[in-house]
Every structure is written in C-alpha cells, then in structure tokens.
Short mmCIF file of C-alpha atoms in Angstrom, two decimals:
data_model
loop_
_atom_site.label_atom_id
_atom_site.label_comp_id
_atom_site.label_asym_id
_atom_site.label_seq_id
_atom_site.Cartn_x
_atom_site.Cartn_y
_atom_site.Cartn_z
CA MET A 45 30.82 -17.30 118.27
CA PHE A 46 28.83 -16.28 115.21
CA LYS A 47 30.77 -13.34 113.89
CA LYS A 48 30.69 -14.59 110.36
CA ASP A 49 27.59 -15.49 108.46
CA ILE A 50 26.86 -19.14 108.95
CA THR A 51 25.41 -21.78 106.76
CA PRO A 52 23.11 -24.15 108.56
CA GLY A 53 23.68 -27.85 108.28
CA ALA A 54 21.20 -30.64 108.28
CA LYS A 55 17.89 -30.21 110.05
CA THR A 56 16.79 -33.22 112.02
CA LYS A 57 13.86 -33.98 114.22
CA VAL A 58 14.57 -34.36 117.89
CA LYS A 59 13.45 -37.61 119.49
CA SER A 60 10.63 -37.11 121.92
CA SER A 61 12.70 -38.54 124.76
CA ALA A 62 15.52 -36.12 123.99
CA GLN A 63 12.94 -33.38 123.76
CA ARG A 64 11.79 -34.13 127.28
CA GLY A 65 15.39 -33.97 128.42
CA ILE A 66 15.85 -30.56 126.83
CA ARG A 67 12.67 -29.36 128.43
CA THR A 68 13.77 -30.31 131.93
CA LYS A 69 17.19 -28.86 131.28
CA ILE A 70 15.70 -25.56 130.21
CA LEU A 71 13.59 -25.46 133.33
CA ASP A 72 16.58 -26.31 135.48
CA THR A 73 18.68 -23.55 134.02
CA TYR A 74 15.96 -20.94 133.69
CA PRO A 75 13.39 -21.66 136.41
CA LEU A 76 11.67 -18.36 135.70
CA LEU A 77 10.50 -19.74 132.39
CA THR A 78 8.29 -22.33 134.10
CA PRO A 79 4.99 -20.45 133.66
CA TYR A 80 5.62 -20.01 129.95
CA ILE A 81 7.17 -23.31 129.01
CA GLU A 82 3.93 -24.53 127.46
CA ASP A 83 4.00 -21.52 125.12
CA ILE A 84 7.65 -21.81 124.28
CA LEU A 85 7.89 -25.54 123.99
CA PRO A 86 4.49 -27.21 123.79
CA LYS A 87 4.65 -30.86 124.74
CA LYS A 88 3.04 -32.01 121.55
CA GLU A 89 5.16 -30.03 119.11
CA GLN A 90 8.10 -31.43 117.22
CA LEU A 91 11.40 -29.78 118.00
CA ASP A 92 14.01 -29.53 115.27
CA LEU A 93 17.74 -29.61 115.68
CA ILE A 94 19.87 -27.68 113.24
CA LYS A 95 23.57 -28.27 113.17
CA LEU A 96 25.70 -25.19 112.84
CA PRO A 97 29.42 -24.88 112.29
CA ASP A 98 31.79 -25.27 115.26
CA ARG A 99 29.69 -27.95 116.92
CA VAL A 100 26.89 -25.64 117.79
CA SER A 101 23.40 -26.99 117.66
CA LEU A 102 20.31 -24.88 117.43
CA TYR A 103 16.90 -26.02 118.62
CA THR A 104 13.99 -24.61 116.73
CA LEU A 105 10.25 -24.98 116.73
CA GLY A 106 9.13 -24.62 113.17
CA THR A 107 10.80 -21.42 112.05
CA THR A 108 11.31 -19.88 115.48
CA PRO A 109 14.72 -20.39 116.95
CA LEU A 110 14.65 -21.18 120.67
CA PHE A 111 17.93 -22.26 122.17
CA PHE A 112 21.42 -22.97 121.00
CA GLN A 113 24.14 -25.01 122.56
CA HIS A 114 27.84 -25.43 121.98
CA MET A 115 28.72 -29.10 122.42
CA ASP A 116 27.37 -29.94 125.86
CA ASP A 117 27.66 -26.49 127.39
CA ALA A 118 24.75 -24.65 128.85
CA LEU A 119 21.74 -24.05 126.69
CA MET A 120 21.64 -20.42 125.67
CA PRO A 121 18.49 -18.65 124.58
CA HIS A 122 18.25 -17.13 121.13
CA LEU A 123 17.77 -13.37 121.24
CA ALA A 124 14.40 -13.62 119.54
CA LEU A 125 13.27 -15.68 122.52
CA VAL A 126 14.84 -13.26 124.97
CA HIS A 127 12.95 -10.41 123.38
CA ARG A 128 9.70 -12.21 123.93
CA TYR A 129 10.39 -13.26 127.52
CA PRO A 130 12.87 -10.69 128.77
CA GLY A 131 12.11 -11.07 132.46
CA CYS A 132 12.99 -14.73 132.64
CA PHE A 133 16.75 -14.51 132.43
CA ALA A 134 19.56 -13.08 134.51
CA ARG A 135 20.06 -9.60 133.18
CA LEU A 136 22.81 -7.03 133.21
CA ARG A 137 22.92 -3.65 131.59
CA ILE A 138 25.69 -1.87 129.76
CA ASP A 139 26.16 1.83 129.24
CA ARG A 140 25.53 3.52 125.94
CA GLY A 141 29.14 3.77 124.93
CA ALA A 142 29.56 0.01 124.96
CA ILE A 143 26.66 -0.80 122.65
CA ARG A 144 28.50 -0.31 119.42
CA PHE A 145 31.31 -2.60 120.52
CA VAL A 146 28.91 -5.28 121.58
CA LEU A 147 27.06 -5.08 118.30
CA SER A 148 30.27 -5.61 116.41
CA GLY A 149 30.97 -8.74 118.39
CA ALA A 150 33.55 -7.66 120.95
CA THR A 151 33.98 -9.35 124.28
CA LEU A 152 32.16 -7.29 126.87
CA MET A 153 34.55 -5.51 129.22
CA THR A 154 33.79 -4.75 132.84
CA PRO A 155 33.84 -0.92 132.69
CA GLY A 156 30.79 -1.05 130.43
CA LEU A 157 28.88 -2.60 133.31
CA THR A 158 30.31 -0.73 136.29
CA SER A 159 30.00 2.79 134.89
CA ALA A 160 27.03 5.05 135.61
CA GLY A 161 24.92 3.72 132.77
CA GLY A 162 25.62 0.06 133.48
CA ARG A 163 23.81 -2.15 135.94
CA LEU A 164 25.03 -5.12 137.89
CA PRO A 165 22.95 -7.13 140.36
CA GLY A 166 22.34 -5.23 143.57
CA ASP A 167 22.92 -1.83 142.05
CA PRO A 168 21.68 0.87 144.44
CA GLU A 169 20.02 2.78 141.61
CA ASP A 170 18.04 -0.26 140.56
CA ALA A 171 15.26 0.04 143.12
CA GLU A 172 12.81 -2.44 141.63
CA GLY A 173 15.34 -5.23 141.42
CA ARG A 174 15.11 -5.61 137.71
CA TYR A 175 18.69 -6.73 137.50
CA GLY A 176 18.52 -9.08 140.46
CA ARG A 177 19.91 -8.74 143.95
CA GLU A 178 22.35 -11.56 144.24
CA ASP A 179 25.75 -11.64 142.64
CA LEU A 180 26.26 -14.04 139.80
CA GLU A 181 28.99 -16.63 139.49
CA PRO A 182 31.32 -16.84 136.52
CA GLY A 183 29.90 -19.22 133.93
CA THR A 184 26.33 -18.01 134.31
CA VAL A 185 24.42 -17.32 131.13
CA VAL A 186 23.36 -13.69 131.14
CA VAL A 187 21.32 -11.47 128.91
CA ILE A 188 22.85 -8.08 128.25
CA GLU A 189 20.55 -5.12 127.93
CA ALA A 190 21.58 -1.62 127.03
CA GLU A 191 21.12 1.78 128.57
CA GLY A 192 18.06 3.50 127.16
CA LYS A 193 16.93 0.48 125.16
CA GLU A 194 14.06 -1.87 125.81
CA ASN A 195 15.35 -4.99 124.16
CA ALA A 196 18.40 -7.04 124.92
CA CYS A 197 21.37 -6.90 122.61
CA MET A 198 23.47 -9.87 123.63
CA VAL A 199 23.50 -13.25 125.29
CA GLY A 200 26.71 -14.44 126.79
CA VAL A 201 28.53 -16.36 129.49
CA LEU A 202 30.02 -14.49 132.42
CA LYS A 203 33.77 -14.67 132.60
CA ALA A 204 34.09 -13.07 136.00
CA GLY A 205 31.72 -13.04 138.95
CA THR A 206 29.73 -9.86 139.35
CA ALA A 207 31.03 -9.37 142.88
CA GLU A 208 34.56 -9.45 141.56
CA MET A 209 33.64 -7.04 138.78
CA LYS A 210 32.44 -4.48 141.25
CA LYS A 211 35.77 -4.68 143.05
CA VAL A 212 38.20 -4.80 140.16
CA LYS A 213 36.34 -2.82 137.49
CA LYS A 214 38.64 -4.03 134.80
CA GLY A 215 39.09 -6.85 132.39
CA GLN A 216 36.76 -9.08 130.47
CA ALA A 217 33.28 -9.45 131.83
CA CYS A 218 31.31 -11.56 129.49
CA GLU A 219 32.12 -13.62 126.46
CA ALA A 220 30.14 -12.68 123.39
CA GLY A 221 27.95 -15.62 122.58
CA HIS A 222 25.20 -14.27 120.46
CA TYR A 223 24.54 -10.61 119.70
CA LEU A 224 22.13 -8.63 117.56
CA GLY A 225 23.05 -8.79 113.91
CA ASP A 226 25.46 -11.70 114.09
CA GLY A 227 25.39 -14.80 111.94
CA LEU A 228 22.95 -16.62 114.17
CA TRP A 229 20.63 -13.65 114.21
CA ALA A 230 20.76 -13.34 110.44
CA LEU A 231 20.17 -17.04 109.97
CA ASN A 232 17.15 -17.64 107.84
CA LEU A 233 15.11 -20.63 108.92
CA GLY A 234 12.70 -20.63 106.03
CA MET B 58 7.58 -4.07 134.47
CA ALA B 59 6.29 -7.00 136.45
CA THR B 60 2.81 -6.54 135.03
CA GLU B 61 4.01 -7.14 131.52
CA THR B 62 2.36 -10.00 129.75
CA TYR B 63 4.45 -12.54 127.96
CA PRO B 64 5.19 -13.29 125.20
CA ARG B 65 5.95 -9.75 124.31
CA LYS B 66 5.50 -8.66 120.74
CA VAL B 67 8.65 -7.21 119.33
CA THR B 68 8.83 -5.31 116.09
CA TYR B 69 11.89 -5.77 113.99
CA CYS B 70 13.22 -3.36 111.43
CA GLY B 71 12.55 -4.45 107.87
CA VAL B 72 15.86 -3.14 106.64
CA CYS B 73 18.45 -4.35 109.11
CA THR B 74 16.30 -6.88 111.07
CA LEU B 75 17.32 -5.44 114.45
CA PRO B 76 14.81 -4.01 116.88
CA PRO B 77 14.35 -0.43 115.63
CA GLU B 78 15.99 1.09 118.68
CA TYR B 79 19.26 -0.47 117.61
CA CYS B 80 19.07 0.75 114.01
CA GLU B 81 21.38 3.62 114.80
CA PHE B 82 24.21 1.15 115.25
CA GLY B 83 23.58 -0.82 112.11
CA GLY B 84 25.19 1.34 109.44
CA THR B 85 22.03 1.67 107.36
CA THR B 86 20.42 4.18 109.68
CA LYS B 87 18.96 6.38 106.96
CA LYS B 88 17.10 3.56 105.31
CA CYS B 89 15.96 2.14 108.61
CA GLU B 90 14.53 5.48 109.58
CA GLU B 91 12.57 5.76 106.34
CA TRP B 92 11.27 2.25 106.73
CA LEU B 93 10.11 2.89 110.27
CA GLU B 94 8.42 6.11 109.29
CA GLN B 95 6.40 4.29 106.69
CA ASN B 96 5.53 1.20 108.63
CA HIS B 97 5.38 2.24 112.27
CA PRO B 98 4.92 6.00 112.43
CA ASP B 99 4.25 6.02 116.17
CA MET B 100 7.50 4.26 116.92
CA HIS B 101 9.33 6.53 114.54
CA ALA B 102 8.06 9.59 116.35
CA LYS B 103 9.30 8.18 119.62
CA LEU B 104 12.72 7.05 118.49
CA TYR B 105 13.72 9.85 116.15
CA SER B 106 12.38 12.86 118.00
CA GLN B 107 14.74 15.72 118.65
CA GLU B 108 14.55 15.09 122.35
CA THR B 109 15.73 11.51 122.20
CA ILE B 110 18.60 12.35 119.95
CA GLU B 111 19.81 15.08 122.24
CA GLN B 112 19.45 12.84 125.21
CA ASN B 113 21.49 10.20 123.50
CA LEU B 114 24.23 12.61 122.73
CA SER B 115 24.46 14.11 126.19
CA ALA B 116 25.03 10.68 127.71
CA LEU B 117 28.51 10.50 126.25
CA SER B 118 31.58 12.62 126.74
CA LEU B 119 32.55 14.82 123.83
CA GLU B 120 35.53 12.74 122.92
CA ALA B 121 33.60 9.50 122.98
CA GLN B 122 30.95 11.12 120.85
CA LYS B 123 33.47 11.97 118.21
CA ARG B 124 34.85 8.47 118.20
CA ALA B 125 31.41 6.96 117.96
CA GLU B 126 30.58 9.34 115.13
CA LYS B 127 33.65 8.33 113.20
CA ASP B 128 32.97 4.70 113.79
CA SER B 129 29.40 4.91 112.63
CA GLN B 130 30.46 6.79 109.53
CA LYS B 131 32.94 4.10 108.73
CA LYS B 132 30.31 1.47 109.25
CA ALA B 133 27.85 3.27 107.03
CA ALA B 134 30.43 3.59 104.30
CA LYS B 135 31.17 -0.09 104.60
CA ALA B 136 27.54 -1.03 104.33
CA VAL B 137 27.10 1.13 101.26
CA ALA B 138 30.17 -0.35 99.64
CA ALA B 139 29.01 -3.88 100.37
CA GLU B 140 25.64 -3.18 98.87
CA ALA B 141 27.16 -1.65 95.76
CA ARG B 142 29.40 -4.64 95.37
CA ALA B 143 26.50 -7.02 95.73
CA GLN B 144 24.55 -5.11 93.14
CA GLU B 145 27.41 -5.07 90.72
CA GLN B 146 27.90 -8.76 91.15
CA ARG B 147 24.23 -9.25 90.55
CA ALA B 148 24.39 -7.21 87.36
CA SER B 149 27.42 -9.02 86.02
CA SER B 150 26.53 -12.56 86.98
CA LYS B 151 24.69 -14.71 84.54
CA ILE B 152 22.41 -17.66 84.75
CA LEU B 153 23.44 -20.33 82.33
CA ILE B 154 21.00 -22.93 81.14
CA LYS B 155 22.84 -25.72 79.46
CA ARG B 156 21.48 -28.61 77.50
CA ILE B 157 23.74 -31.58 77.77
CA GLU B 158 23.41 -34.61 75.58
CA ARG B 159 23.46 -37.71 77.64
CA ASN B 160 22.65 -40.51 75.28
CA LYS B 161 21.81 -39.58 71.70
CA ARG B 162 18.16 -38.62 72.06
CA LYS B 163 18.28 -38.09 75.78
CA TYR B 164 19.26 -34.86 77.45
CA VAL B 165 19.73 -33.31 80.82
CA THR B 166 19.54 -29.61 81.48
CA ALA B 167 22.01 -27.94 83.81
CA VAL B 168 21.29 -24.56 85.40
CA GLN B 169 24.14 -22.55 86.86
CA GLY B 170 24.48 -19.26 88.64
CA LEU B 171 21.16 -19.02 90.45
CA GLU B 172 22.80 -18.59 93.83
CA ALA B 173 24.25 -15.23 92.76
CA PHE B 174 20.71 -13.88 92.84
CA GLY B 175 20.15 -14.92 96.40
CA LEU B 176 18.14 -17.99 95.63
CA ASP B 177 18.38 -21.17 97.57
CA ILE B 178 19.25 -23.64 94.85
CA LYS B 179 18.07 -26.64 96.79
CA LYS B 180 14.61 -25.14 96.95
CA VAL B 181 14.66 -24.05 93.33
CA ALA B 182 15.67 -27.55 92.30
CA LYS B 183 12.68 -28.91 94.14
CA ASP B 184 10.46 -26.37 92.40
CA PHE B 185 11.82 -27.32 89.00
CA GLY B 186 11.10 -30.95 89.72
CA LYS B 187 7.56 -30.13 90.73
CA LYS B 188 6.91 -27.81 87.84
CA PHE B 189 8.24 -30.04 85.11
CA ALA B 190 7.50 -33.38 86.72
CA THR B 191 11.01 -34.66 86.25
CA GLY B 192 13.96 -35.54 88.39
CA SER B 193 15.81 -32.46 89.52
CA SER B 194 18.80 -32.37 91.78
CA VAL B 195 21.66 -30.25 92.97
CA THR B 196 25.02 -31.54 91.81
CA LYS B 197 28.53 -30.40 92.51
CA ILE B 198 30.51 -29.19 89.54
CA PRO B 199 34.24 -29.85 89.19
CA GLY B 200 35.26 -26.20 89.25
CA GLY B 201 33.68 -25.80 92.68
CA GLY B 202 30.15 -24.66 93.32
CA GLU B 203 26.88 -26.34 92.54
CA GLU B 204 24.36 -26.49 89.77
CA ILE B 205 20.88 -27.81 89.28
CA THR B 206 20.52 -30.77 86.97
CA VAL B 207 17.09 -31.40 85.54
CA GLN B 208 16.28 -34.51 83.59
CA GLY B 209 15.11 -34.03 80.04
CA ASP B 210 15.54 -31.27 77.52
CA LEU B 211 13.86 -28.36 79.21
CA SER B 212 16.17 -25.50 78.40
CA ASP B 213 13.48 -23.30 76.83
CA ASP B 214 10.90 -24.13 79.45
CA ILE B 215 13.32 -23.36 82.26
CA TYR B 216 14.28 -20.11 80.58
CA ASP B 217 10.64 -19.05 80.52
CA TYR B 218 10.04 -20.25 84.04
CA VAL B 219 13.02 -18.44 85.50
CA VAL B 220 12.18 -15.18 83.76
CA GLU B 221 8.55 -15.52 84.75
CA THR B 222 8.89 -16.45 88.42
CA TYR B 223 11.94 -14.53 89.57
CA LYS B 224 11.05 -11.02 88.56
CA ASP B 225 14.16 -9.46 90.03
CA ILE B 226 16.41 -11.28 87.60
CA PRO B 227 16.77 -9.26 84.41
CA GLU B 228 16.01 -11.28 81.33
CA ASP B 229 19.31 -10.36 79.73
CA ASN B 230 21.14 -12.18 82.46
CA VAL B 231 19.61 -15.52 81.60
CA GLU B 232 21.25 -17.38 78.80
CA CYS B 233 20.64 -20.65 77.05
CA ILE B 234 23.60 -22.59 75.76
CA GLU B 235 23.58 -25.63 73.62
CA ASP B 236 26.20 -28.05 74.63
CA LYS B 237 27.57 -29.84 71.61
CA LYS B 238 25.34 -30.48 68.62
CA LYS B 239 22.73 -28.03 67.46
CA LYS B 240 19.09 -28.61 67.97
CA ALA B 241 17.30 -29.95 64.92
CA ALA B 242 15.57 -27.04 63.19
CA GLY B 243 13.63 -24.75 65.50
#
C-alpha cells in the first residue's frame, strides 16, 4: 500500500466523539490491547488524523503514529505500535528466506509460512502458544514476525484462512499492508 | 515471553531507521553496523558475532543463499547510487533569493530551491516570518514547484540567515539576484 514514499496531507484534530468511537473499535478488533489502552490512547489526549494518499487515514498521538485505516476497512496498527505491544495482535512467522521479499513490499506467499522456519497458529513446534492455537479467517489483520528476529516486519490482511494454507501450501497468504522501511514507516511526523 | 512488560522499548537504527536486526536487509548494512557499534555496543556484539552470521547462513540452502547474496548486492549498489545522486543534486542545486519590486518602493523577496536541501519549506517560511516579523508564505510558481515569498526587501538578511542557520548548505550555493532595477548605491 505504501511502496512509494508518501507525502502526508492535512493534519486535523479528531472530534472527541469520533475519538471515543475509534477507541471502542480498537478494543473490539484487538481485545488484547485492553490493559494498555490507557497508555496507547489516553482518554484526555487529542488524537490527530493525517490524510494520506489513496484514501488512507493515519491516527497519531502527537508524533507517534498509532493506527491507519484504508477508507472504512479494519484499523491496522502501525509497526511502531506493534513493536511496543507485540503480544497483543494475531501473529504469524515467516522463514528467513522470505524476509527480503517482504521488506521489498511483496505479497506474502504461503510457503514462507508453512516451511520449517514459518509458524502458523497451532504449529506443533510452538509449544507456548505464541502464535495462537485457533486458525484465523481470511480478512484478519495479522502481524508478521520473522524467523530469528524479535520484532515484527509487516502488518497485513490475510488473504486465505490459515487452515486452508496448511492444506494447500501455495498461493498468496497475506496482502502487504505496511512493512518495515515502506513509505508509511519512513513518514516523518515532525 | 508472557512476563514481558509493555510498552517495550525498541531501538531503531540511526542509519536506516529499521530495528537493527533487520539492517542486513536494508542495503546500507556496512553503515548500519558502524552506527550500532558506536551507539549500542552490546547489541552490536550480539547481532554481528561470528556465531549469528553462521547460523543465519546455515538456515538457507546453498542456492537460496547465492540468490539472496546477489539480491543484497544489488540493493546495496542501488542505495549507494541513490545516495550519490542525492549528493550530486545537492551540490548542483542552488538557492535563489530574489528581490522583486512590487510597487516602486515596496518589495517582496522570493526564495527558491530550499527543498533540494531537504528542508520543509512550509516550516522555513514560518521561521522567516518569525525571524523578520513580516508576512511569509509558500506560493506556487508557474513553472511548477513552490517558493517562499517574504514581504519586504530582506534579500541580504535572508542570505545571512540561511547561511547561518542551515550549516549543511554551502555558502556558494546561495545566491542573491536582483530582479529588475539595481539597488541604489550599496
């Protein structure tokens, strides 16, 4: 979505009623964030909305980007937020070979997730349940981590269910929404 | 992992802005490594130790390794080329400070070319206004692009200010032009 460098549009303040709406929406979509919502989005603070090209809007608090949204699609977390609260999102892991493709903005393909280095929910090697137990539906917002790395490298929307992925092991897995080093990441909110 | 406290503090590389563990995919690996060594020696020791590198390599098949190698080389070359180009552009681009006569004794001063030096002209315009206590705005110019228009004849003051405040702009690249008539003596 942000392969090219982007120029931000106008920055506007979000109405407090709209801000409440966003807050409940965030909690609906990412219930795991509930304990931290006061830190992420304090009730008293003023949210800002920055318009980006292609009808994407970015919600920021001061200079920290929080969530972005394409039209009225699901709210997606900015990677800087994911890095701070990694455990609060649905996570998948890709193998090492796929990292360089992801970082250049390619659509994530299923083999990167099903191979030995990748992790899908319910993976037998994932004893502590870090990547969840239940299969995810297509359309879910997921955070993509990488083999041997601590931090996430991409946020995207699933194109195929994880159960299906395990069966087919082919085709597109996850649409690249926002990845490390893309235009949104490089955006300077000074 | 469950005992982790949030929010987690994440360090980002000062060169390529990615978390340091991803520097190896950024194309400016050499510089990133140097930066990390200077600023976060402990992290550098962890990420660039012989062991980690070998481990990274063994995770891939030989063929994939070669491909990745080639790809990263290409990327590095690209990054270098882009930087060189940016530098060249920086060296060749000029800041023009123009005095434009508006109404006999009244002048406006137009400043062009600041954006080539990575400045946000909207912000600079605001600064000019504050510094000189005059109206200062960003206007579109017919040939495409934008310039800063400052009210009043401030060409010399702006020249000094620009050279003074933005140290990374070489003085030779700033130029004053008189639009139309010459200034009266001095």
